[in-house]
Coordinates of C-alpha atoms in Angstrom, one line a residue:
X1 CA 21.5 -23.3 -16.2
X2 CA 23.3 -21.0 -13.5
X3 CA 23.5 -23.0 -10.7
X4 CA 24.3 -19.8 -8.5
X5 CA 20.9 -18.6 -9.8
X6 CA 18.4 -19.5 -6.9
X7 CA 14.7 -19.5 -6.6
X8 CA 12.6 -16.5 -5.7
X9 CA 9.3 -17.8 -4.0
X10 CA 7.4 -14.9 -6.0
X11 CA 3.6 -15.7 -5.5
X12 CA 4.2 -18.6 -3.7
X13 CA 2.6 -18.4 -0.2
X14 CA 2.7 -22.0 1.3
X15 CA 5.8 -22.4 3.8
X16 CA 5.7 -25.9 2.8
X17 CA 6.6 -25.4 -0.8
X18 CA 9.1 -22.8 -0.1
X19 CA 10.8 -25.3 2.3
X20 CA 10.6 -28.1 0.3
X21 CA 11.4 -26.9 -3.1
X22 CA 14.3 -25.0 -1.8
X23 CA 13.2 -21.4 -2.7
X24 CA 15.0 -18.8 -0.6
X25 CA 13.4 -17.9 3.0
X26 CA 13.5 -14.9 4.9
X27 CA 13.6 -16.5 8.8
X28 CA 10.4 -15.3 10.6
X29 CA 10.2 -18.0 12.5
X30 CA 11.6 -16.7 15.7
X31 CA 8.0 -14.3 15.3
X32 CA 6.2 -17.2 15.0
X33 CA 7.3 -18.6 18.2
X34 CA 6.8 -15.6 19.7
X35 CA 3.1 -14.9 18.3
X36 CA 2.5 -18.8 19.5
X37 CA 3.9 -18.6 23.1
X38 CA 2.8 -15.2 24.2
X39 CA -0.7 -14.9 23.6
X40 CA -4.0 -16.5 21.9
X41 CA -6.1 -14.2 19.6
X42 CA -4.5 -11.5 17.2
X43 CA -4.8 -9.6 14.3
X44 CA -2.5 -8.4 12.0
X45 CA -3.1 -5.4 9.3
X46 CA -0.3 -4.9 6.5
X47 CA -0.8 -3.8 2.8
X48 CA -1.6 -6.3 -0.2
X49 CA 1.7 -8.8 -1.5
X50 CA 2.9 -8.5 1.7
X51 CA 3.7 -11.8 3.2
X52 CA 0.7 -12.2 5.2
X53 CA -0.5 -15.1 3.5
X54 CA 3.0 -16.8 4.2
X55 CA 3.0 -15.6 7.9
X56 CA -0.5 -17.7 7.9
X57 CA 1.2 -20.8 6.2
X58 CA 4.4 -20.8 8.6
X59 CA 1.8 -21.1 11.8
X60 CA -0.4 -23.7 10.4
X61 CA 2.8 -25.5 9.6
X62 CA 4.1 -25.0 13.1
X63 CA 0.9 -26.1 14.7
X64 CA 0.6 -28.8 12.4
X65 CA 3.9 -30.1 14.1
X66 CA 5.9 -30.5 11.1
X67 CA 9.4 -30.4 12.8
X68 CA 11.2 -31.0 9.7
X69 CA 10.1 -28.2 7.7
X70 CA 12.1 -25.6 10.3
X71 CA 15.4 -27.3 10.3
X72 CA 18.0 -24.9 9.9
X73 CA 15.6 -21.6 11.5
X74 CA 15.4 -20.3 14.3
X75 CA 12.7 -21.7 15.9
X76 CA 14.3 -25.1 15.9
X77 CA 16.6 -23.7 19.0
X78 CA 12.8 -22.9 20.6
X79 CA 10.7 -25.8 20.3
X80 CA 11.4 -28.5 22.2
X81 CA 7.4 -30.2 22.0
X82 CA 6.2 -30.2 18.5
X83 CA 2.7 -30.2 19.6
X84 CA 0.1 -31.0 16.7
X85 CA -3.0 -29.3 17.0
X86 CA -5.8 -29.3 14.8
X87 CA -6.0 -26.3 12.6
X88 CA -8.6 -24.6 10.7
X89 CA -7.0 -22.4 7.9
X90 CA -9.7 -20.2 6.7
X91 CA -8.6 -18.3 3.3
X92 CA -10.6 -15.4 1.4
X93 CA -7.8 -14.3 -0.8
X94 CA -8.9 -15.8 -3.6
X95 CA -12.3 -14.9 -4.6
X96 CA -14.1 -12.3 -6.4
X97 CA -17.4 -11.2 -4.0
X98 CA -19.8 -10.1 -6.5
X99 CA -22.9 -11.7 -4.6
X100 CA -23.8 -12.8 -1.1
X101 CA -23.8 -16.2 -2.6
X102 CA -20.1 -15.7 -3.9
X103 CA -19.5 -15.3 0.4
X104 CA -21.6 -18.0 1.2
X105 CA -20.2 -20.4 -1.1
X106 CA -16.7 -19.8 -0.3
X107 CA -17.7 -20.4 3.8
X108 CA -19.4 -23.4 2.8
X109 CA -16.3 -24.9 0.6
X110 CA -14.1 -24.6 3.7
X111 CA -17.4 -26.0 6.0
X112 CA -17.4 -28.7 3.8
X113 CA -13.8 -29.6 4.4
X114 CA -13.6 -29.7 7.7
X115 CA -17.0 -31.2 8.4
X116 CA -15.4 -34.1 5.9
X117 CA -12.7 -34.5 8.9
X118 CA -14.6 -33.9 11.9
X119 CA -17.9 -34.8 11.7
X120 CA -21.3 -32.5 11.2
X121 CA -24.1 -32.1 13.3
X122 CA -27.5 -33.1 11.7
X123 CA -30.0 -29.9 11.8
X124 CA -27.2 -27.1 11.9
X125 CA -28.2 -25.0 9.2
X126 CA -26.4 -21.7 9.8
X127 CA -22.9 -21.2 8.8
X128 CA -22.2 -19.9 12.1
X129 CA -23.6 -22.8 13.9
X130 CA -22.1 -25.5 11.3
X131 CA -18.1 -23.5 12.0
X132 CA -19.4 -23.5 16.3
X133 CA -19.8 -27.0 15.9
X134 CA -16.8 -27.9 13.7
X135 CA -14.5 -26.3 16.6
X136 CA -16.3 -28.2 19.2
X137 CA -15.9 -31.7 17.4
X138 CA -12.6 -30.6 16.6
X139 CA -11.5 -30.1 20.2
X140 CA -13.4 -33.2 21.5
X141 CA -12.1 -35.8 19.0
X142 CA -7.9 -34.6 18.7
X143 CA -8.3 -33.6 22.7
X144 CA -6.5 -30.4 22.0
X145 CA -7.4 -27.0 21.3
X146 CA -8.8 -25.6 18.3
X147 CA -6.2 -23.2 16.0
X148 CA -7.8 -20.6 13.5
X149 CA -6.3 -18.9 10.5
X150 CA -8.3 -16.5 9.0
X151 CA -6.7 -15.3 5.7
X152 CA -7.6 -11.4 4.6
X153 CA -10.8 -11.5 6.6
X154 CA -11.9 -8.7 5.3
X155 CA -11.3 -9.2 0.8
X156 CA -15.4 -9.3 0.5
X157 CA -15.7 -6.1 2.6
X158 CA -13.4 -4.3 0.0
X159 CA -14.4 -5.5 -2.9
X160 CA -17.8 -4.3 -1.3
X161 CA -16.9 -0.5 -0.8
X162 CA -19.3 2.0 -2.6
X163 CA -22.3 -0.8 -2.8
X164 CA -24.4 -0.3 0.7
X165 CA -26.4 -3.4 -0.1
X166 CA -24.0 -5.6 -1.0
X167 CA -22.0 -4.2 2.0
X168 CA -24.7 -4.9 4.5
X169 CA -25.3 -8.6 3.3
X170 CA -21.5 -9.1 4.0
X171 CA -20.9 -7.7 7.0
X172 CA -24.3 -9.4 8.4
X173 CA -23.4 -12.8 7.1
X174 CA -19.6 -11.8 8.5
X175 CA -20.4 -10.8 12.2
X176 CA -22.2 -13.8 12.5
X177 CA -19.4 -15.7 11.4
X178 CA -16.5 -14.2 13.3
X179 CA -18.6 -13.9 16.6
X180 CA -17.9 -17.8 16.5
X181 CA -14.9 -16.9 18.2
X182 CA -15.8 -15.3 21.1
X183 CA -18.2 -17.8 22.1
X184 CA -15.8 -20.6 21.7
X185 CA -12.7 -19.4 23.4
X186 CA -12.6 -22.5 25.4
X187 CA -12.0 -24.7 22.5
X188 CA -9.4 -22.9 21.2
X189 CA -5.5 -22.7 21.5
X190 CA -4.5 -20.0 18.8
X191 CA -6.4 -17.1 16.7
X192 CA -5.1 -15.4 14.0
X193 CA -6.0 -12.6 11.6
X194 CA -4.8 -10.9 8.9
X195 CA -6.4 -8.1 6.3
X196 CA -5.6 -5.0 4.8
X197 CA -8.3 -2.9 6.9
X198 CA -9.7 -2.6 10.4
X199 CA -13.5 -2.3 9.6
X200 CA -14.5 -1.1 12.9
X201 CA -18.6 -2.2 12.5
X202 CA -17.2 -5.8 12.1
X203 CA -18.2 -8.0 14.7
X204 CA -14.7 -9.3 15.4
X205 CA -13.3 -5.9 16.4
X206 CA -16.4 -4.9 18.1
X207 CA -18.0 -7.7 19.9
X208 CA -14.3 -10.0 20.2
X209 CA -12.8 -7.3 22.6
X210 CA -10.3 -9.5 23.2
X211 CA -8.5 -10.0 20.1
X212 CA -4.7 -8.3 20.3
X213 CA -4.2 -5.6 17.4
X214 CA -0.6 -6.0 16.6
X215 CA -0.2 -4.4 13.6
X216 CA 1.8 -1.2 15.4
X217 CA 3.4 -3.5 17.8
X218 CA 6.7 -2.9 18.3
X219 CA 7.4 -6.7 18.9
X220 CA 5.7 -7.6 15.7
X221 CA 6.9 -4.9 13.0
X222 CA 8.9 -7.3 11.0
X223 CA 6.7 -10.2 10.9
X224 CA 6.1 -9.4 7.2
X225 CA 8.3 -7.6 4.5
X226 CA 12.2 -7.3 4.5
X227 CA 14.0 -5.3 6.7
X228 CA 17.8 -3.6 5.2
X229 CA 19.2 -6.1 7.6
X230 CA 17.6 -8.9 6.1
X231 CA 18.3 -8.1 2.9
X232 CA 21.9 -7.7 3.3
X233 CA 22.1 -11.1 5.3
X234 CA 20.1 -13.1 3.0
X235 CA 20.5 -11.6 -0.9
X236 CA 23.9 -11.3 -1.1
X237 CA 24.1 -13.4 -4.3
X238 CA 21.2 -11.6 -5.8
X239 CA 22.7 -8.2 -4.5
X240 CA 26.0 -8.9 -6.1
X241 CA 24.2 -10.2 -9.6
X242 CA 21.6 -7.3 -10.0
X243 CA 24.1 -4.1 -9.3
X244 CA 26.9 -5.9 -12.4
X245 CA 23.7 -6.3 -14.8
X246 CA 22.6 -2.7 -14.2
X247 CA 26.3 -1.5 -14.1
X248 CA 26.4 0.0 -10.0
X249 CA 28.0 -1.1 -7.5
X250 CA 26.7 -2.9 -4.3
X251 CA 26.3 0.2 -2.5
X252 CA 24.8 1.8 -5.6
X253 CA 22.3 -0.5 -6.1
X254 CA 21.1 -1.4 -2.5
X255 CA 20.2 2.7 -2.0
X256 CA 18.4 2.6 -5.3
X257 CA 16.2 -0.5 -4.0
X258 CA 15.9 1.6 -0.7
X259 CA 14.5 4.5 -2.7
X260 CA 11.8 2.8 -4.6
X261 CA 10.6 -0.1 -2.5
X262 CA 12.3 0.8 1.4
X263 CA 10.4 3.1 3.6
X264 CA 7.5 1.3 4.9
X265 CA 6.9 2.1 9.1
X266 CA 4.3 0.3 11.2
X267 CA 4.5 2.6 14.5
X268 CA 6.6 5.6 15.4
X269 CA 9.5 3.8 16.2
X270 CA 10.0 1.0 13.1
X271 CA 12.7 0.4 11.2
X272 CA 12.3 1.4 6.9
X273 CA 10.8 -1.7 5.7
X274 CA 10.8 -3.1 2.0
X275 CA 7.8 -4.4 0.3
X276 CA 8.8 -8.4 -0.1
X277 CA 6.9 -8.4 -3.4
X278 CA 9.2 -5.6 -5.2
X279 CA 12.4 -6.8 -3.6
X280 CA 11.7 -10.4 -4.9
X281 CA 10.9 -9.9 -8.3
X282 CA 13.6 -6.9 -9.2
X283 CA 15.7 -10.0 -8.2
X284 CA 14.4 -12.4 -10.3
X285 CA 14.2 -10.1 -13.1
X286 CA 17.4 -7.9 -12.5
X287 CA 15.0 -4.7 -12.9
X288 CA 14.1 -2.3 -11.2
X289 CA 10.3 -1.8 -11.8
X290 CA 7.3 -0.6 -10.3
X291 CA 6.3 -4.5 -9.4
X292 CA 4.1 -4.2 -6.5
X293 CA 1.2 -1.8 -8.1
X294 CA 1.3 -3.5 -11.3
X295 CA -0.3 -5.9 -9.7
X296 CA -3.6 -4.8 -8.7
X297 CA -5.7 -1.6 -9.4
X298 CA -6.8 -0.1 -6.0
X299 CA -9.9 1.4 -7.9
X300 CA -12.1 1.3 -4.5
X301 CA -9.7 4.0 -2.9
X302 CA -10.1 6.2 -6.3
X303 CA -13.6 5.9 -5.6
X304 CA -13.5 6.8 -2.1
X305 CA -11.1 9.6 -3.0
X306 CA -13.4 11.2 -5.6
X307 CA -17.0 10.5 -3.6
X308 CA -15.0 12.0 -0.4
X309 CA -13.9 14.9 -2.5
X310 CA -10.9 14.9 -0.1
X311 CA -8.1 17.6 -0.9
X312 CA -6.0 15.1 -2.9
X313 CA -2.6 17.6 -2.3
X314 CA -2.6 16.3 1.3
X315 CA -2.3 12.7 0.0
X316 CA 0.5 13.8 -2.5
X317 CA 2.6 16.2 0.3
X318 CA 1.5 14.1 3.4
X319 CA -0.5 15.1 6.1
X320 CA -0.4 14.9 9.6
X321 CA -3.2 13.1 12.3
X322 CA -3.3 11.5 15.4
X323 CA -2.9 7.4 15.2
X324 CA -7.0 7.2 16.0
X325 CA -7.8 8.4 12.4
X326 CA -5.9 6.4 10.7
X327 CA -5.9 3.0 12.1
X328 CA -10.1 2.0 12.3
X329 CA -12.0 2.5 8.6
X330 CA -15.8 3.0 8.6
X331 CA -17.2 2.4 5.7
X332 CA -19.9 5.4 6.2
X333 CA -17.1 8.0 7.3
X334 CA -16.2 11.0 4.8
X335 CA -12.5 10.4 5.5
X336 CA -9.9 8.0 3.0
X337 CA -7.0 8.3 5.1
X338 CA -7.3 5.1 7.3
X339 CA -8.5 3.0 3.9
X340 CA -5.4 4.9 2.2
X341 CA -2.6 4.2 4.9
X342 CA -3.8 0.5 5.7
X343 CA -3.7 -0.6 2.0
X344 CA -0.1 0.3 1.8
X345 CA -0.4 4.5 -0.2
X346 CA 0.8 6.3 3.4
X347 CA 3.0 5.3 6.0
X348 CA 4.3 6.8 9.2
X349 CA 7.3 9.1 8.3
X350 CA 7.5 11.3 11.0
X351 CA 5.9 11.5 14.7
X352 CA 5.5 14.4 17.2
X353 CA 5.8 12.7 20.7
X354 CA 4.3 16.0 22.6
X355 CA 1.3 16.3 20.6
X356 CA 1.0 12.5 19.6
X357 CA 0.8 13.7 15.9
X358 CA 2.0 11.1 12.8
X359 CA 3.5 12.5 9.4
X360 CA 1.8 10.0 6.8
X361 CA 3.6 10.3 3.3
X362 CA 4.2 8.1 0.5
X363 CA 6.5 5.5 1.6
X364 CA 8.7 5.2 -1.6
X365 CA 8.9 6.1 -5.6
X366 CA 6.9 2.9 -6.3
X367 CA 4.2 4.2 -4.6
X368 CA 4.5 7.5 -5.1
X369 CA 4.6 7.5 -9.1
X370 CA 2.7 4.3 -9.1
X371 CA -0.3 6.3 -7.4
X372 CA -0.1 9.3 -9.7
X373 CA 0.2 7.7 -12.5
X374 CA -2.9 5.8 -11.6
X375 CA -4.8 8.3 -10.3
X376 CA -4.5 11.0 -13.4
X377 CA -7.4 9.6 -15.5
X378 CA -9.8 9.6 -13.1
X379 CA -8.5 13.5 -12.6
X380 CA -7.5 14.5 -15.8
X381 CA -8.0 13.9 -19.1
X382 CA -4.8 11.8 -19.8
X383 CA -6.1 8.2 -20.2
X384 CA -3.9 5.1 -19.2
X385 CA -2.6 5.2 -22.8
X386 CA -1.1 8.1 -22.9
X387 CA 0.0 9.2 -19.9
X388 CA 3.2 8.2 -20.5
X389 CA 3.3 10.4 -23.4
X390 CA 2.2 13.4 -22.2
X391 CA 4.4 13.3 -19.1
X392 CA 7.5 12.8 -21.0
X393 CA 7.0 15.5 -23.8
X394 CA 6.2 18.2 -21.0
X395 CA 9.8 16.9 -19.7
X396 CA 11.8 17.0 -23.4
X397 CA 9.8 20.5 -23.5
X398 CA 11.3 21.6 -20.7
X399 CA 14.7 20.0 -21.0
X400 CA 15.2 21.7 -24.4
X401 CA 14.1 25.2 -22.8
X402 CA 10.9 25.6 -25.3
X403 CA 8.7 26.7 -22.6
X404 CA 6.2 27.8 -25.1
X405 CA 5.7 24.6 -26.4
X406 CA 5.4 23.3 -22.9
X407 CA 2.4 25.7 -22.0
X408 CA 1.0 25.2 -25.3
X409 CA 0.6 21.4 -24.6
X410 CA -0.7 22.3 -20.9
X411 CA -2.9 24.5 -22.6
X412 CA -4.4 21.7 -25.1
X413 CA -4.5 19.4 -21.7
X414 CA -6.4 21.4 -19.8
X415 CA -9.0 22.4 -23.5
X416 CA -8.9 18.2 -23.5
X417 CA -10.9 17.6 -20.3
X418 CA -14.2 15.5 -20.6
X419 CA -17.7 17.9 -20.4
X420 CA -17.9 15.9 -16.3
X421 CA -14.8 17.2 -15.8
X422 CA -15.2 20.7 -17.0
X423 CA -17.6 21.3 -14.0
X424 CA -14.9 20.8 -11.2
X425 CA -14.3 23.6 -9.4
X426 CA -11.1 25.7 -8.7
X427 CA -9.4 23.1 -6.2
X428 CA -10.0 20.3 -9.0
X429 CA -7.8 22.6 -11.4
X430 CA -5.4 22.9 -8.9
X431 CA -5.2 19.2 -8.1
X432 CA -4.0 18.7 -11.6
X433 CA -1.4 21.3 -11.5
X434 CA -0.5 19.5 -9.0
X435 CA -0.4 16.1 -10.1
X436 CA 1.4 16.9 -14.1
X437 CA 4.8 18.5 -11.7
X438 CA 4.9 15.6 -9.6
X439 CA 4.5 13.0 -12.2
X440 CA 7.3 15.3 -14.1
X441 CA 9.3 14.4 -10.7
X442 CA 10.3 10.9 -12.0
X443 CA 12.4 12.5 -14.8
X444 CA 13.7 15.3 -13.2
X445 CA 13.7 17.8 -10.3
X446 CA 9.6 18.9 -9.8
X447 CA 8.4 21.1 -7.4
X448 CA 4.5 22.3 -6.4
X449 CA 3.8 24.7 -3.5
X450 CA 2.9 23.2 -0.7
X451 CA 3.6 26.0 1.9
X452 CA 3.1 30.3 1.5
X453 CA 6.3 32.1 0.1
X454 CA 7.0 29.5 -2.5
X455 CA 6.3 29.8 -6.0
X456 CA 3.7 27.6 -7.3
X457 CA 5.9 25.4 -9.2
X458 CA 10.1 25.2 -9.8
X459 CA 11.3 22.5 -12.5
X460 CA 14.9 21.9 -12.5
X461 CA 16.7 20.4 -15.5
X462 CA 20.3 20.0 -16.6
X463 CA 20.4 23.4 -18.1
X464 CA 17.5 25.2 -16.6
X465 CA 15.7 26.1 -13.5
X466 CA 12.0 27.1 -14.1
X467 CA 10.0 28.6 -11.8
X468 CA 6.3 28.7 -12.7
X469 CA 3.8 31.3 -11.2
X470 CA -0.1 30.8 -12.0
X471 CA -2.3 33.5 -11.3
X472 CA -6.5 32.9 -11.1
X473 CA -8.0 35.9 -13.1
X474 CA -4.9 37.6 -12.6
X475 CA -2.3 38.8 -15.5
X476 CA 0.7 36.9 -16.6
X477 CA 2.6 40.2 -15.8
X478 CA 1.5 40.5 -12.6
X479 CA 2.8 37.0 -12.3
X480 CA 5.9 37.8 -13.1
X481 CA 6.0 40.3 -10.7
X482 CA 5.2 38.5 -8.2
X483 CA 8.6 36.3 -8.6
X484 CA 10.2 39.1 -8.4
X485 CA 8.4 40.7 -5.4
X486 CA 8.6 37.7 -3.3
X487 CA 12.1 36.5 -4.1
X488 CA 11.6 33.2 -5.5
X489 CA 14.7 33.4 -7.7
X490 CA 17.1 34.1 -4.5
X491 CA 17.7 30.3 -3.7
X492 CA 18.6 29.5 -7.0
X493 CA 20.9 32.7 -8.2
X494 CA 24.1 30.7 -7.2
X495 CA 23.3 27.6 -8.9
X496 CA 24.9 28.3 -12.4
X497 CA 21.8 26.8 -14.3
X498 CA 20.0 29.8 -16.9
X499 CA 17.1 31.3 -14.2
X500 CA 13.4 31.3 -16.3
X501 CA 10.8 33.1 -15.0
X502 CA 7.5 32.1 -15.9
X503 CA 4.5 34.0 -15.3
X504 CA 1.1 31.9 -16.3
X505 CA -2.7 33.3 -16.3
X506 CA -5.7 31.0 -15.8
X507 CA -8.8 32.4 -17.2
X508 CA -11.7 30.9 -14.6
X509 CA -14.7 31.1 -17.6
X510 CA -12.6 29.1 -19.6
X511 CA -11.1 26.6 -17.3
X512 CA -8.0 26.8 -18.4
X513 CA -4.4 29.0 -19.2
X514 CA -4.7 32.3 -20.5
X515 CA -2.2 34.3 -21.8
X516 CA 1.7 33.9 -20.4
X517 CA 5.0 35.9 -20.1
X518 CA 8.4 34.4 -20.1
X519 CA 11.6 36.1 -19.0
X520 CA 15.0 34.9 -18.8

């Protein structure tokens, strides 16, 4: 074995192990001693594979006192006590929530645990009550306050989206259970929270007023994920290893990471973040893949997108709001966007200081092509097969300047679409023009109108600029002379590529591309 090979702590999420086992560590630590010195309850929102779970693990660990497992960090030079106080690590992650009694059960397995160390209270039959007590007898019998770690507080609530019943039972049993808090601030020294959303009918964001939101606090940003900084400092090796196997230099290789896993920004001001997840297995693999949504299917926000019927195009080109409707989710409002952002599809690109207005986008190619790619079954006819296929062959169509072939396959695409999807209306057709270019975008240069005085669609390839016009009960020739009318062909008379002008009909009855005219 290469001893210069070292381990990647992929899916590992106890500080404990990493430490021990000698798996490399991003510091944080100087966070932690900031999150444990300068206030008491908090909660953190960041996207799935994020590092939450870790950020949990490296405060139970500090509170837990254990000194040796920080040697070398930077909290070492900050702690002087080494305190232990009792903690209460409370973890949904794991479980699938098909049933109230799935919840239940997983409360009462944790209940259990700590009622094994600190004693329960005979006729406390609530889970509420039974966790009240538990911090009371916690506090009384170590003589210190009480330390909770909640763990992606809000996993049932997601896995709940779309079933009102369900839903309900959750977020009943839930507010009970997280209004604990409140009434027991006495007892305790430290709260922390982390999930994905911000469920604003949630008791603990609606009756525990006090709990901090840090999620877009500039102090906070880069208590999860890797900044460039970090990964320059701390992945030299890996760096170094990854750009020889894949034939780039450093350089080379470190904007290509930035492209496709980079980009994340918690608040107006954050530095370009990268998704730990990604970063840690294109390491360990030497690849550069699409790790991060390979790893779960975010079917809920597909289902929100479609019940919504929310313009999809504004996902894809990015869309711009004030920070109030994107950072609370109600699960009865017609709007995706907060549920979008917070799960890690959008992130804060841009931000208009007079008008307090945010550009959310895709943060990076991962995402991006990872949410297309996902998305265009539940659109189109392509099935998760098959995609793949398709989008390629439209690219070699194009590529080899048979435009006729491409249209012709467009055409059977469009002939392909399920009887449910034949009832969609106008936008729906244009939601799939829109989302074949941009998937075409990974393979070469894709554009789709997203603005008047653009034609609907240019494709750029090594030999050939395209640039498509579609007109809705209109003729292919009046198509093309519209190209010709509006100038879309000026920016691109310069380039030295052949010019193709392509003018495209779609015939409303039939759903789907008439007749078209092709000049060169």
């Amino acid at each position: 074995m290469d001893t210069a090979i070292r381990k990647m702590p992929i899916g590992i999420q106890s500080f404990e192990d990493i430490r021990r086992d000698n798996y490399v560590y991003v510091d944080k630590t100087e966070i932690v001693y900031r999150l444990a010195t300068m206030g008491k309850p908090y909660f953190l929102s960041r996207p799935r594979r994020f590092g939450k779970s870790l950020l949990i693990s490296t405060l139970e660990a500090y509170f837990l006192g254990k000194k040796d497992l920080f040697k070398g960090l930077a909290i070492e030079k900050l702690e002087q006590d080494w305190v232990t106080y009792p903690v209460l690590h409370l973890d949904l992650n794991a479980e699938k929530y098909d049933s109230p009694e799935a919840l239940n059960k997983m409360l009462e397995l944790h209940l259990n645990r700590w009622e094994d160390t600190y004693g329960k209270r005979e006729g406390e039959a609530t889970l509420s009550g039974r966790f009240a007590n538990i911090i009371r007898q916690a506090n009384q019998q170590t003589g210190r306050q009480v330390v909770v770690l909640i763990d992606e507080y809000d996993k049932p609530l997601l896995q709940a989206l779309g079933k009102e019943e369900l839903l309900d039972a959750y977020r009943s049993t839930l507010k009970a259970f997280y209004g604990v808090l409140k009434s027991a601030d006495p007892f305790l020294k430290f709260v922390f929270l982390t999930g994905v959303t911000k469920f604003a009918q949630v008791s603990v964001f609606s009756d525990l007023n006090q709990l901090m939101d840090i999620s877009m606090h500039p102090d906070y940003i880069t208590a999860c994920g890797i900044t460039g900084e970090e990964l320059a400092a701390n992945f030299h090796p890996e760096l170094e290893r990854i750009a020889k196997e894949n034939h780039l230099t450093e350089k080379e290789i470190v904007e290509l990471m930035k492209r496709k896993y980079d980009g994340y920004h918690f608040n107006e001001q954050s530095v370009g973040i990268f998704n730990p997840f990604s970063v840690l297995n294109a390491f360990n693999s030497r690849r550069l893949d699409y790790f991060w949504f390979q790893t779960g299917t975010p079917t809920f926000l597909v289902e929100l997108l479609k019940k919504s019927e929310y313009d999809l195009r504004k996902v894809i080109d990015g869309l711009e709001t004030q920070a109030s409707a994107f950072t609370e989710y109600r699960a009865d409002a017609n709007n995706p966007i907060p549920l979008i952002y917070q799960s890690g599809y959008l992130t804060i690109k841009e931000y208009d200081r007079e008008f307090q207005l945010y550009k959310l986008e895709f943060p990076n190619e991962e995402v991006r092509y990872g949410f297309l790619s996902f998305i265009a079954p539940f659109y189109t006819s392509i099935t998760d097969d098959d995609k793949g296929f398709y989008i390629g062959k439209f690219v070699q169509e194009l590529r080899a300047g048979n435009v006729d072939a491409f249209l012709t396959r467009l055409r059977a695409f469009f002939a392909d679409f399920p009887y449910e999807l034949n009832a969609r209306t106008e936008r729906h057709y244009q939601v799939v023009f829109y989302l074949v270019f941009k998937l075409m975008g990974q393979f070469c240069d894709a554009e789709v109108r997203s603005a008047r005085g653009r034609a609907d669609a240019v494709v750029k390839t090594k030999d050939y600029i395209y640039v498509f016009e579609f007109k809705l009960d209109g003729s292919a020739s009046e198509a093309l002379e519209q190209i010709e009318h509006k100038g879309y062909l000026i920016p691109y008379t310069a380039d030295g590529r052949q010019l193709v002008k392509v003018g495209v009909s779609f015939d409303a009855e039939e759903r789907n591309i008439g007749e078209w005219e092709i000049r060169y």
